[in-house]
Coordinates of C-alpha atoms in Angstrom, one line a residue:
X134 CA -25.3 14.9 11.4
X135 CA -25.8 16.5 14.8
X136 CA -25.7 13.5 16.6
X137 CA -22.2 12.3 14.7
X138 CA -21.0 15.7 15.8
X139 CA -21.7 15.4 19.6
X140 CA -20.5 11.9 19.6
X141 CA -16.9 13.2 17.9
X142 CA -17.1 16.4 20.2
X143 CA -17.8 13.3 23.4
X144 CA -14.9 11.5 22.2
X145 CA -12.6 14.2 22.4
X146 CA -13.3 15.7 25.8
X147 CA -12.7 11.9 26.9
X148 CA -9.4 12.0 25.7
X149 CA -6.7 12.6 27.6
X150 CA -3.5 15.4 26.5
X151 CA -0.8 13.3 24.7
X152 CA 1.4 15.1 27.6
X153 CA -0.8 13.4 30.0
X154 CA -0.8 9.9 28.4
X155 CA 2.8 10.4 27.2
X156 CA 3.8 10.8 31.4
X157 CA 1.5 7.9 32.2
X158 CA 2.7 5.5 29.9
X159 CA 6.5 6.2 31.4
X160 CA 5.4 5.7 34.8
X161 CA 3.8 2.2 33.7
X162 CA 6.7 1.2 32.0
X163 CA 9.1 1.9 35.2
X164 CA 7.2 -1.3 36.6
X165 CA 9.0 -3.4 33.7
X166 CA 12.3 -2.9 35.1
X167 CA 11.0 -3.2 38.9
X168 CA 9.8 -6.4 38.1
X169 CA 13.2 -7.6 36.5
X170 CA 14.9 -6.3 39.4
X171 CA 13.0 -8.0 41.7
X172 CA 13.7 -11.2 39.6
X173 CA 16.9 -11.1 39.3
X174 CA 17.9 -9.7 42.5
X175 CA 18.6 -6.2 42.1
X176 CA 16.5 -5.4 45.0
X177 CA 17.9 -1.8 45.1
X178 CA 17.4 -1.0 41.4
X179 CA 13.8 -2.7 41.9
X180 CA 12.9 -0.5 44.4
X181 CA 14.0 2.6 43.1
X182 CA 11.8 2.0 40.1
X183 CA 8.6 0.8 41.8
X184 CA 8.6 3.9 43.8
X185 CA 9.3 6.3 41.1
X186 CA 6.5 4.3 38.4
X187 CA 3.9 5.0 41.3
X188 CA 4.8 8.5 41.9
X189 CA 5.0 9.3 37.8
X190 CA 1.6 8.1 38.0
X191 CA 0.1 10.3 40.4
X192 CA 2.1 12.6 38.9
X193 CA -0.2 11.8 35.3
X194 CA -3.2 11.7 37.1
X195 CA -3.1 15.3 38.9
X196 CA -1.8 16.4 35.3
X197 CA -5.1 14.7 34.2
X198 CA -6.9 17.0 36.8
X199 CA -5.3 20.1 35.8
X200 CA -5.3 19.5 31.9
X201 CA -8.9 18.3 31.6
X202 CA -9.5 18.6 28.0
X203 CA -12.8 20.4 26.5
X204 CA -14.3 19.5 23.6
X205 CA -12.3 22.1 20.9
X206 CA -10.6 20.9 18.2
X207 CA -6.6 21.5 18.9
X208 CA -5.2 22.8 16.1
X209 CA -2.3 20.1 14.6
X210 CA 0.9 22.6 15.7
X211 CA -0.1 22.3 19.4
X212 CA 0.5 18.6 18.6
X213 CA 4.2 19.5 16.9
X214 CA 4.6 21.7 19.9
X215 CA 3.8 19.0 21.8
X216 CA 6.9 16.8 20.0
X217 CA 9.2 19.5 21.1
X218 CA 8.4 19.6 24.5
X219 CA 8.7 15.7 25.2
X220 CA 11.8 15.2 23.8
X221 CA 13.5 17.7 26.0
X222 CA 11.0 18.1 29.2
X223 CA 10.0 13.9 29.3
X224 CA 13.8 12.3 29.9
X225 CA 13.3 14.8 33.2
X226 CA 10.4 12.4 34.5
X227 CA 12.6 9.0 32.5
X228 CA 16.0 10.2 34.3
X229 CA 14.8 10.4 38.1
X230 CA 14.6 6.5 38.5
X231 CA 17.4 5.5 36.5
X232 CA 19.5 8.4 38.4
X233 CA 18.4 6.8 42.1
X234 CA 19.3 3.3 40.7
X235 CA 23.0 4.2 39.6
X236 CA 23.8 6.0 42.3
X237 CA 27.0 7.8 41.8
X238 CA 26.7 9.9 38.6
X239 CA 24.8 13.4 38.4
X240 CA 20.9 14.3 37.2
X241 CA 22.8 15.9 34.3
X242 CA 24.3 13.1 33.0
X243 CA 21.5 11.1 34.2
X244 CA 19.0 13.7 32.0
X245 CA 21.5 13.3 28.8
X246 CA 21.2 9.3 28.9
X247 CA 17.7 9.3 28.8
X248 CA 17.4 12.2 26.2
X249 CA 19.7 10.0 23.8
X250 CA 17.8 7.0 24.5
X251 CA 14.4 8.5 23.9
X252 CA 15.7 9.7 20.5
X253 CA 16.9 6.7 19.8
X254 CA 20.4 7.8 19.7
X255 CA 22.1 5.3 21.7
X256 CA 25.0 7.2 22.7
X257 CA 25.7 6.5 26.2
X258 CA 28.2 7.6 29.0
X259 CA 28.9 4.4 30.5
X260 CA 30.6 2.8 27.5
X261 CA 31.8 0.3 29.6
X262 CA 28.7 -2.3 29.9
X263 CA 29.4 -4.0 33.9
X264 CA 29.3 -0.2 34.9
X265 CA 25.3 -0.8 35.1
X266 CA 23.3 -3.1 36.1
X267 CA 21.0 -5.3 34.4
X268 CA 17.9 -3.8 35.2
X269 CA 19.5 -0.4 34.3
X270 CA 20.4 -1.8 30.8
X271 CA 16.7 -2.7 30.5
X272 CA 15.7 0.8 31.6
X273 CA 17.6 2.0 28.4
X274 CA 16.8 -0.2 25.9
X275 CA 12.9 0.2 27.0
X276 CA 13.1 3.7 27.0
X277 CA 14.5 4.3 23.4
X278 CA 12.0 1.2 22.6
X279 CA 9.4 3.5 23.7
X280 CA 10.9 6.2 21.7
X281 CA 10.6 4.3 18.5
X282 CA 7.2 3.9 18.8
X283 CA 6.9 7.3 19.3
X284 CA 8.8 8.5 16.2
X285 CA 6.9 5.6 14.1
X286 CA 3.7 7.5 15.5
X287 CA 4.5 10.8 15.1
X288 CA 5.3 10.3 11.4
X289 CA 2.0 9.2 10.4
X290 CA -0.3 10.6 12.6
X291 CA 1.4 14.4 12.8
X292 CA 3.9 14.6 9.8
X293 CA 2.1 12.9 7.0
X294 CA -0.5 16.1 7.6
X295 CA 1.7 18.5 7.9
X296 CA 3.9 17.6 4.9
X297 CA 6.9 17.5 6.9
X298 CA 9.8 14.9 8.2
X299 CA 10.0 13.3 4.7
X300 CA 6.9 13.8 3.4
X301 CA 7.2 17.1 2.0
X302 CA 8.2 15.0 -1.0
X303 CA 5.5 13.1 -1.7
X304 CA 3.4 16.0 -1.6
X305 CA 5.8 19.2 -2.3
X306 CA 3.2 21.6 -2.8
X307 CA 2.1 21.6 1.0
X308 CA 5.2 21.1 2.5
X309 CA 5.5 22.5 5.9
X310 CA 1.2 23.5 5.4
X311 CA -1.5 21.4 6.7
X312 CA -3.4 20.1 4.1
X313 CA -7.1 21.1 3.9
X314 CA -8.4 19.1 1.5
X315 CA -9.7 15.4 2.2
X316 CA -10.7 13.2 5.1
X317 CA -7.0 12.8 6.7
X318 CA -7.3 16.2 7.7
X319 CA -10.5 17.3 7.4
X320 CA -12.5 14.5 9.9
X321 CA -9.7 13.2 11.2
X322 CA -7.7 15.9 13.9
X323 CA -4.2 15.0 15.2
X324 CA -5.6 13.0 18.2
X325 CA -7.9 11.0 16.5
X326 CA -5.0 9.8 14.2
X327 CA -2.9 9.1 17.2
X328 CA -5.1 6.8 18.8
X329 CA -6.1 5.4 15.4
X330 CA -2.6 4.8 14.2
X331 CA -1.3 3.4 17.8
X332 CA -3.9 0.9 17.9
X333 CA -3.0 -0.3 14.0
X334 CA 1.1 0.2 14.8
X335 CA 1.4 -0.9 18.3
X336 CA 0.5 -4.9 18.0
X337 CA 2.8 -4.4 14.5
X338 CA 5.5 -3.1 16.4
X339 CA 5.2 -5.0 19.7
X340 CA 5.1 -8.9 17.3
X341 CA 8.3 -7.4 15.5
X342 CA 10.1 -6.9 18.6
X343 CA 8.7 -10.7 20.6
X344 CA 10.0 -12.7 16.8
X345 CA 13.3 -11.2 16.8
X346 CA 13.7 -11.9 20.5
X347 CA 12.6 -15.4 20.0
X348 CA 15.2 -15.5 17.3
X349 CA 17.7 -14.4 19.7
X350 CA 17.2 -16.7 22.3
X351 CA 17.0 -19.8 20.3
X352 CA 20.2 -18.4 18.2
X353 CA 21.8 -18.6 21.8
X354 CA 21.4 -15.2 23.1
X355 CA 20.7 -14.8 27.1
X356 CA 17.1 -13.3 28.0
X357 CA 18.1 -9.9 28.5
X358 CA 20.6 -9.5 25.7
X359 CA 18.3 -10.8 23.4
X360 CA 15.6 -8.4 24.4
X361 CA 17.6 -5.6 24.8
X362 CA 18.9 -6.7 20.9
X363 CA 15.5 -6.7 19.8
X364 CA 14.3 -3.7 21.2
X365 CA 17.5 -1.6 20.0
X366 CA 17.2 -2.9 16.2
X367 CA 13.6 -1.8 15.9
X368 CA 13.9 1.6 17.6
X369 CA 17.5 1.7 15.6
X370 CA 19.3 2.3 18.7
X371 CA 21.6 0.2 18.8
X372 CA 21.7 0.4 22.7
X373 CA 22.9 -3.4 24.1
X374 CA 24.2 -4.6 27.8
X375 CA 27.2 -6.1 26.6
X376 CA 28.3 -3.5 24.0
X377 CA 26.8 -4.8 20.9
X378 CA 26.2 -7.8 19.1
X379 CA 30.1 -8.8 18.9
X380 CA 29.7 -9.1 22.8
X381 CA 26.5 -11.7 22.5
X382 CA 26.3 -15.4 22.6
X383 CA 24.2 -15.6 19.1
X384 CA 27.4 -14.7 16.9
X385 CA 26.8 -15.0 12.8
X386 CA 23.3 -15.8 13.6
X387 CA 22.1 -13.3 15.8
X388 CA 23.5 -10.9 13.2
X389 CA 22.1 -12.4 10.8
X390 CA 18.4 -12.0 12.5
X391 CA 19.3 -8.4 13.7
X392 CA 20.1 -7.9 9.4
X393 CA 16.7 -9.5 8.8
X394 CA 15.3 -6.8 11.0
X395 CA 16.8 -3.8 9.9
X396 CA 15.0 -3.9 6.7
X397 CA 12.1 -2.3 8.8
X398 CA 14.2 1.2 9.0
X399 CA 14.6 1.4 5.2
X400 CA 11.4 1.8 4.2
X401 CA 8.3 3.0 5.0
X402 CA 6.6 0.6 3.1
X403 CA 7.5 -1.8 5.9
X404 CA 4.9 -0.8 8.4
X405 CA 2.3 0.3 5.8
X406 CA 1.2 -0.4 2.3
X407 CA -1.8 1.3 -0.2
X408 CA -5.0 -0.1 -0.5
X409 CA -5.7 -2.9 -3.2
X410 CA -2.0 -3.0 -3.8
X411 CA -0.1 -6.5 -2.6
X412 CA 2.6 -5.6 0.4
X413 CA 5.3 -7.7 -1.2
X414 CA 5.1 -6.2 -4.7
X415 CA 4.8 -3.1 -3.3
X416 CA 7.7 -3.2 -1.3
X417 CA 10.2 -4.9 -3.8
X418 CA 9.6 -1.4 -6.4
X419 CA 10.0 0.6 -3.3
X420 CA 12.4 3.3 -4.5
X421 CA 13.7 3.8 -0.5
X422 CA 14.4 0.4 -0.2
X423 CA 15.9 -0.6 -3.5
X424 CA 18.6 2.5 -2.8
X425 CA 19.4 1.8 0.5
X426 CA 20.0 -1.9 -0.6
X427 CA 22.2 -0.4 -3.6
X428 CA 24.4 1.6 -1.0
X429 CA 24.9 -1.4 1.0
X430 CA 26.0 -3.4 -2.1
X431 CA 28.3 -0.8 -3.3
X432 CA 30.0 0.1 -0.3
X433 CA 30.3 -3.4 1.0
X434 CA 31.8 -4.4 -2.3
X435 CA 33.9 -1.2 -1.9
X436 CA 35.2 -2.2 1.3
X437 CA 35.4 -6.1 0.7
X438 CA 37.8 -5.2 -2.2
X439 CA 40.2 -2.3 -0.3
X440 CA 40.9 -4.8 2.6
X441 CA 41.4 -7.6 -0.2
X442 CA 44.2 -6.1 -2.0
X443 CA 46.0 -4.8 1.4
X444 CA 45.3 -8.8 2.5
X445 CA 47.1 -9.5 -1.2
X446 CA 50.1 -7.1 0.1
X447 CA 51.1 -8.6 3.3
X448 CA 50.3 -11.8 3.0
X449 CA 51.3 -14.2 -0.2
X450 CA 48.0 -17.1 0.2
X451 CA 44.2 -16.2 0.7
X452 CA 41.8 -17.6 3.6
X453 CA 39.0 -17.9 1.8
X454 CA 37.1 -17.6 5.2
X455 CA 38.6 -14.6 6.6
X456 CA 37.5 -13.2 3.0
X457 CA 34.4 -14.3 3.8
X458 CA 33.7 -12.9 7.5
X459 CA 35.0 -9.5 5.9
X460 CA 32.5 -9.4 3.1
X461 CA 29.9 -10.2 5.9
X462 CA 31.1 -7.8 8.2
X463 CA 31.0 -5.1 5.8
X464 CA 27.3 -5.9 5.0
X465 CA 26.1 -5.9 8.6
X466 CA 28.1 -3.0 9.4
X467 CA 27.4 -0.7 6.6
X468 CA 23.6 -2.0 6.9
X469 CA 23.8 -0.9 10.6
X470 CA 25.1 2.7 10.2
X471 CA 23.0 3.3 7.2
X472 CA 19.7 2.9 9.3
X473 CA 21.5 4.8 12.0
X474 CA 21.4 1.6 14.6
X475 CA 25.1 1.6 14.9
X476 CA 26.1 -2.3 15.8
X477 CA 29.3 -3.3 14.5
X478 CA 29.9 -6.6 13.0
X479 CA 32.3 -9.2 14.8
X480 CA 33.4 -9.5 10.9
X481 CA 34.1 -5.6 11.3
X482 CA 37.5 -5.9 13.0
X483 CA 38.4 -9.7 11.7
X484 CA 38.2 -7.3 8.3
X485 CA 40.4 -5.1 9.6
X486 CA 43.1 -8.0 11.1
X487 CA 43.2 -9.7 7.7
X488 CA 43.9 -6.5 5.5
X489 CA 46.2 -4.6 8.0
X490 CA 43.7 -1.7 7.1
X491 CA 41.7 0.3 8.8
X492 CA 38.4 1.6 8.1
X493 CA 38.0 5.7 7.2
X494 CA 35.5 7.0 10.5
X495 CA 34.5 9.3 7.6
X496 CA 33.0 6.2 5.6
X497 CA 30.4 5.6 8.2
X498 CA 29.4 9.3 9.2
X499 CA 28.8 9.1 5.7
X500 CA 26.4 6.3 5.8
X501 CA 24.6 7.9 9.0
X502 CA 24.2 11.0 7.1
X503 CA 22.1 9.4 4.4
X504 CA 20.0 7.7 6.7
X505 CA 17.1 5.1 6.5
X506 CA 13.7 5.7 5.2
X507 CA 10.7 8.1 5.9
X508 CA 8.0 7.2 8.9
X509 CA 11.0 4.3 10.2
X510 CA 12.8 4.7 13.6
X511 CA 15.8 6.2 11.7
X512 CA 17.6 9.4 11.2
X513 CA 19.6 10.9 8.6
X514 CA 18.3 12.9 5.6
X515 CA 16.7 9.7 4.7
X516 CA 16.2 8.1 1.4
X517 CA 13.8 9.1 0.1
X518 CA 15.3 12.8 -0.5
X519 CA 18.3 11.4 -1.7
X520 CA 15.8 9.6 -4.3
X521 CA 14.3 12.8 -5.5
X522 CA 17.7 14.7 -6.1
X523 CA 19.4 11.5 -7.8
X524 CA 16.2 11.4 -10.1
X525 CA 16.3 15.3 -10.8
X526 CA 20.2 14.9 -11.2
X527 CA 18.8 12.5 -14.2
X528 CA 16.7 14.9 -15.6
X529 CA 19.2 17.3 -16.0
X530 CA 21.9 14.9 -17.4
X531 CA 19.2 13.7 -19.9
X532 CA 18.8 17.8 -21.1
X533 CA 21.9 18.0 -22.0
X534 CA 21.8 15.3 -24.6
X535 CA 17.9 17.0 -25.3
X536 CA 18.1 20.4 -24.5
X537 CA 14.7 20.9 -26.9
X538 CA 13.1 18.2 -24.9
X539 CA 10.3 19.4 -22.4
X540 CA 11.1 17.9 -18.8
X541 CA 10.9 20.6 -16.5
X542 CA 6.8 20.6 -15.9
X543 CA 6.1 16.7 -15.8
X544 CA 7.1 14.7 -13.2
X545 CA 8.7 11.2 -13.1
X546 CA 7.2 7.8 -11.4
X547 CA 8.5 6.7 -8.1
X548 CA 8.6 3.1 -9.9
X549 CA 6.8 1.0 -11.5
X550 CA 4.2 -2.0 -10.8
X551 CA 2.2 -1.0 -7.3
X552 CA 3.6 2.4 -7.2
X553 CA 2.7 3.7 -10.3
X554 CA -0.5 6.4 -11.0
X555 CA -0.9 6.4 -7.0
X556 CA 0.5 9.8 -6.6
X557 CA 4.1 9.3 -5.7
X558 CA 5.6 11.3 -7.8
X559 CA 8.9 13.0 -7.8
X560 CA 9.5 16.4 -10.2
X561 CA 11.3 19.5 -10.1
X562 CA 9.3 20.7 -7.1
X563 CA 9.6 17.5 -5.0
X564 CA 13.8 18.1 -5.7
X565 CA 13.5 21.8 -4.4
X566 CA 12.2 20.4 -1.7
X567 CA 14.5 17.9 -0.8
X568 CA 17.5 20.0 -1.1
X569 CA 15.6 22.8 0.8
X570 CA 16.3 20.4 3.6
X571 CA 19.6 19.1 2.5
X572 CA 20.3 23.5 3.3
X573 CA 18.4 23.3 6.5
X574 CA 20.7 20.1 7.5
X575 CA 24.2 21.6 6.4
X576 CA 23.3 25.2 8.2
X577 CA 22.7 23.1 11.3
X578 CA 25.6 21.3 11.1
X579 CA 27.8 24.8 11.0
X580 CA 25.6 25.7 14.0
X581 CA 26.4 23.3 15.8
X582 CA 29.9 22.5 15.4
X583 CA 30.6 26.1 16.3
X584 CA 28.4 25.6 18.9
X585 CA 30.6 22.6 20.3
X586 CA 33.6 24.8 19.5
X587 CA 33.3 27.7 21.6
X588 CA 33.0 25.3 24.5
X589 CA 36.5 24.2 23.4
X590 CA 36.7 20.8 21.7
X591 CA 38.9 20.2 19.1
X592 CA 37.5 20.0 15.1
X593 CA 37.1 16.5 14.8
X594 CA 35.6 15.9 18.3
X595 CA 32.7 18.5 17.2
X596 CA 32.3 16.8 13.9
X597 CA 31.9 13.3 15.6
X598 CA 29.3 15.5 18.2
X599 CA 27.4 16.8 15.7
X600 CA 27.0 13.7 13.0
X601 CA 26.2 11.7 16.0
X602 CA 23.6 13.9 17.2
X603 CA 21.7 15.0 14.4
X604 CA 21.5 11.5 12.7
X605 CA 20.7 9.9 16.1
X606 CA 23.6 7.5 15.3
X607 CA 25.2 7.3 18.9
X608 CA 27.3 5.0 18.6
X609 CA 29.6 6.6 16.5
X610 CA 30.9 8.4 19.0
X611 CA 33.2 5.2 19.4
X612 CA 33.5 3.9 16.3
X613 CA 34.3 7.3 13.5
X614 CA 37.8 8.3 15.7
X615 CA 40.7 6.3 16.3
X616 CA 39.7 7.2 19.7
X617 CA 36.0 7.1 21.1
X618 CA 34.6 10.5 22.4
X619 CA 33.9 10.0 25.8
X620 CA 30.8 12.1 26.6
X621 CA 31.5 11.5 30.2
X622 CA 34.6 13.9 29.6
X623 CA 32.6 17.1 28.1
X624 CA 31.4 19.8 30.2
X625 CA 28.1 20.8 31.2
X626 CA 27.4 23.2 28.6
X627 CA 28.8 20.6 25.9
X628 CA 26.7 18.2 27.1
X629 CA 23.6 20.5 26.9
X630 CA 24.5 21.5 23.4
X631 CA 24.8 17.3 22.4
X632 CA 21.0 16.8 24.1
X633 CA 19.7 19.6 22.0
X634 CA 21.3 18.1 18.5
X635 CA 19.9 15.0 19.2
X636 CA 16.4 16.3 19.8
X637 CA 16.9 18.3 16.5
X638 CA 18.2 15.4 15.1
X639 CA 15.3 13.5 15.8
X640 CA 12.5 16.2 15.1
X641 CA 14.2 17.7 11.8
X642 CA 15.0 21.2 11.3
X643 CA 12.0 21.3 8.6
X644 CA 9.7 20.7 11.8
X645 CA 11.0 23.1 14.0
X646 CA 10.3 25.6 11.1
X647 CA 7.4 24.4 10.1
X648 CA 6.2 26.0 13.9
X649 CA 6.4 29.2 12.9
X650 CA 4.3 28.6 10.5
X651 CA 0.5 29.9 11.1
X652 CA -1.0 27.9 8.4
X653 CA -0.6 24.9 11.1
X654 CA -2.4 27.0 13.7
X655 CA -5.2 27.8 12.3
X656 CA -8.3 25.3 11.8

């Protein structure tokens, strides 16, 4: 027992600070770009990149130095404290190369294009793609690629403890507590999951990524649109070099592929599955995924059916293939926005041409606002809450036609099949939960849109802000007005405010509260 103990306490003072690796990985993965640039001809760029990916590296190691780490156990909110001060202090490092290589912009704006890509917002002040260059597009879509991961990582290896991003209703009893009971938390500390849980995602994620740009290429994509594509619809960016996927050589197909792919964001069942249970099974009575693939039916019927009858209005015959490319552009779209990616459909607009309509903005804040499922790359409120309210709204609807019946202390299945007796279970406590955080999300959303407001933007400009932000759906900053917010027009303290949100956005306010909590603190 001794000897298992020193070994665990060895293995811990070997490992490095996740601030430490977190600065180190960045500086490795300036190289990617440098080499691109260097391919392609973007000497400049190239250079900018290779000097900065060296200097973040020396930068890790004398962090290394200075952060040597002992062998005491951490205790698991250092690790959410940890979250908090990568997504704002990180772009810092992420923003100096990528602020040398454009040139003619400021740090500030350079610092806010990093934070939204490392959140995997996507929301970007150069809408207009030739104003950067190729191996500045890269920079982008690797960073929020990188930021993926990191959420994907984060969910299981610091959340899933802590009862927190989604999780608090699976287990509602501990939410926002670390759980003491059992070998997750007991033997296993927050850096021994990380590295555990990288090694098992990272190969998973980085395959996911290669097929889709494969599928890309040979659909007729270029190299680095295709990558950048693949990238963005994995992180759920939606960040592209030739402003989205109606500007790629693929067409139908590529969105087709990108579709395929987004399944990935609605569930967590995706990534993972229970032991001696079959991963297909288990996926198809998945209640995250069978809702989010219910909201794309019904508001892509919804949609399909509005611009038919104003195509019935102003025209007196049917094209049976514009019908078509709108029903198709309403699936990709509304699929898109749901898991916060934000493309938009070449369909999307051909929708709009056939009908003479146009699309409510409020439709698709809608969508971002429900979000995609727990431990994915999305944001939102996520599914899996709106799950646990719909089946308490149930429970209530069936005591009014039982009132004698005795509902309030059991709990009802998450499905049937794979998922049932395996502990996912959803009752009155798991819907206190859920709306707990559906308070937490609305309060922040007054916040913040008084926030925005005192610097002086108009309602809807604030609403647009703060949906954007805190569902880390960026590109709805040009698609939910009739005109696009131009971040590049807000002023400094705006701009501040919008970096915040989507760092709140990405963390949850659930997990900033959570850190006041002393129960995480203590081991």
């Amino acid at each position: 027992m001794s000897a298992s103990r020193t070994a665990d306490h060895a293995t811990r003072a070997a490992a490095l600070p996740p601030a430490v690796m977190l600065v180190g990985v960045s500086g490795v993965m300036m190289f990617v770009p440098g080499a691109y640039g260097l391919a392609s001809g973007e000497s400049a760029d190239a250079r900018s990149f290779l000097a900065y990916g060296g200097l973040t590296l020396a930068l890790a190691a004398m962090l290394a130095l200075a952060l040597a780490p002992g062998a005491r156990r951490r205790p698991a909110g250092s690790y959410l404290a940890t979250l908090v001060g990568a997504y704002a202090l990180l772009p810092l490092v992420l923003a100096l190369p990528f602020h040398q290589a454009v040139g003619n912009t400021r740090f500030l704006n350079a610092y806010l294009e990093m934070v939204s890509s490392l959140t995997t917002t996507g929301a970007t002040l150069f809408p207009d793609p030739a104003r950067l260059s190729g191996t500045e597009h890269l920079w982008r879509a690797l960073v929020a690629w990188m930021g993926g991961f990191f959420a994907l990582l984060a969910a299981v290896a610091i959340f899933a403890p802590l009862g927190i991003g989604g999780f608090e209703v699976l287990a509602p009893a501990r939410a926002g507590r670390l759980e003491r009971k059992g070998a997750i938390a007991e033997v296993a500390d927050p850096a021994v999951r990380l590295r555990r849980f990288g090694v098992m995602l990272a190969p998973v994620y980085g395959a996911l990524t290669l097929a889709l740009w494969v599928g890309l290429l040979i659909a007729g994509d270029q190299p680095l649109v295709a990558l950048c594509h693949a990238m963005s619809t994995l992180a759920t960016s939606g960040i592209s070099p030739v402003g989205g996927t109606t500007g790629a050589g693929a067409g139908l197909a590529g969105e087709a592929l990108v579709l395929l792919f987004l399944v990935f964001a609605l569930s967590r069942r995706s990534f993972t599955r229970e032991r001696g249970t079959r991963w297909g099974r288990e996926l198809r009575a998945d209640p995250e995924l069978r809702l989010g693939l219910a909201l794309i039916g019904a508001v892509s019927a919804a949609l399909f059916l509005r611009h038919w009858w104003g195509a019935v209005e102003v025209r007196s015959g049917q094209d049976v293939f514009e019908a078509a490319r709108a029903l198709w552009g309403g699936i990709f779209t509304t699929a898109s926005f749901l898991t916060t990616t934000g493309f938009v459909s070449s369909g999307w607009e051909a929708a709009q041409n056939w009908s003479g309509l146009h699309t409510p903005g409020l439709l698709l804040l809608g969508l971002a606002v429900f979000g995609g499922g727990v431990a994915t790359t999305a944001g939102g409120v996520k599914l899996l809450r709106l799950y646990a309210l719909a089946l308490h709204g149930r429970r209530e609807l069936e005591r009014l036609v039982h009132p004698n019946a005795v509902v309030g202390g059991g709990t009802i299945s998450a499905g049937s099949g794979a998922t049932e007796g395996k502990g996912e279970q959803y009752g009155v406590r798991a819907a206190y939960v859920a709306w707990l955080f559906f308070m937490l999300f609305a309060l922040s959303i007054a916040a913040l849109m008084l926030a925005f407001s005192l610097t002086g933007l108009d309602f809807e400009t604030t609403l647009v802000l703060t949906i954007a932000g805190l569902t880390t759906t960026g590109p709805l900053l040009e698609v939910a007005e009739s005109a696009p917010v131009a971040l590049s027009g807000l002023g400094d303290a705006a701009k501040l405010i919008f970096a915040a949100t989507m760092v709140l956005g990405r963390l949850e306010a659930l997990a900033i509260v959570a850190l006041a909590s002393p129960d995480i603190w203590r081991r």
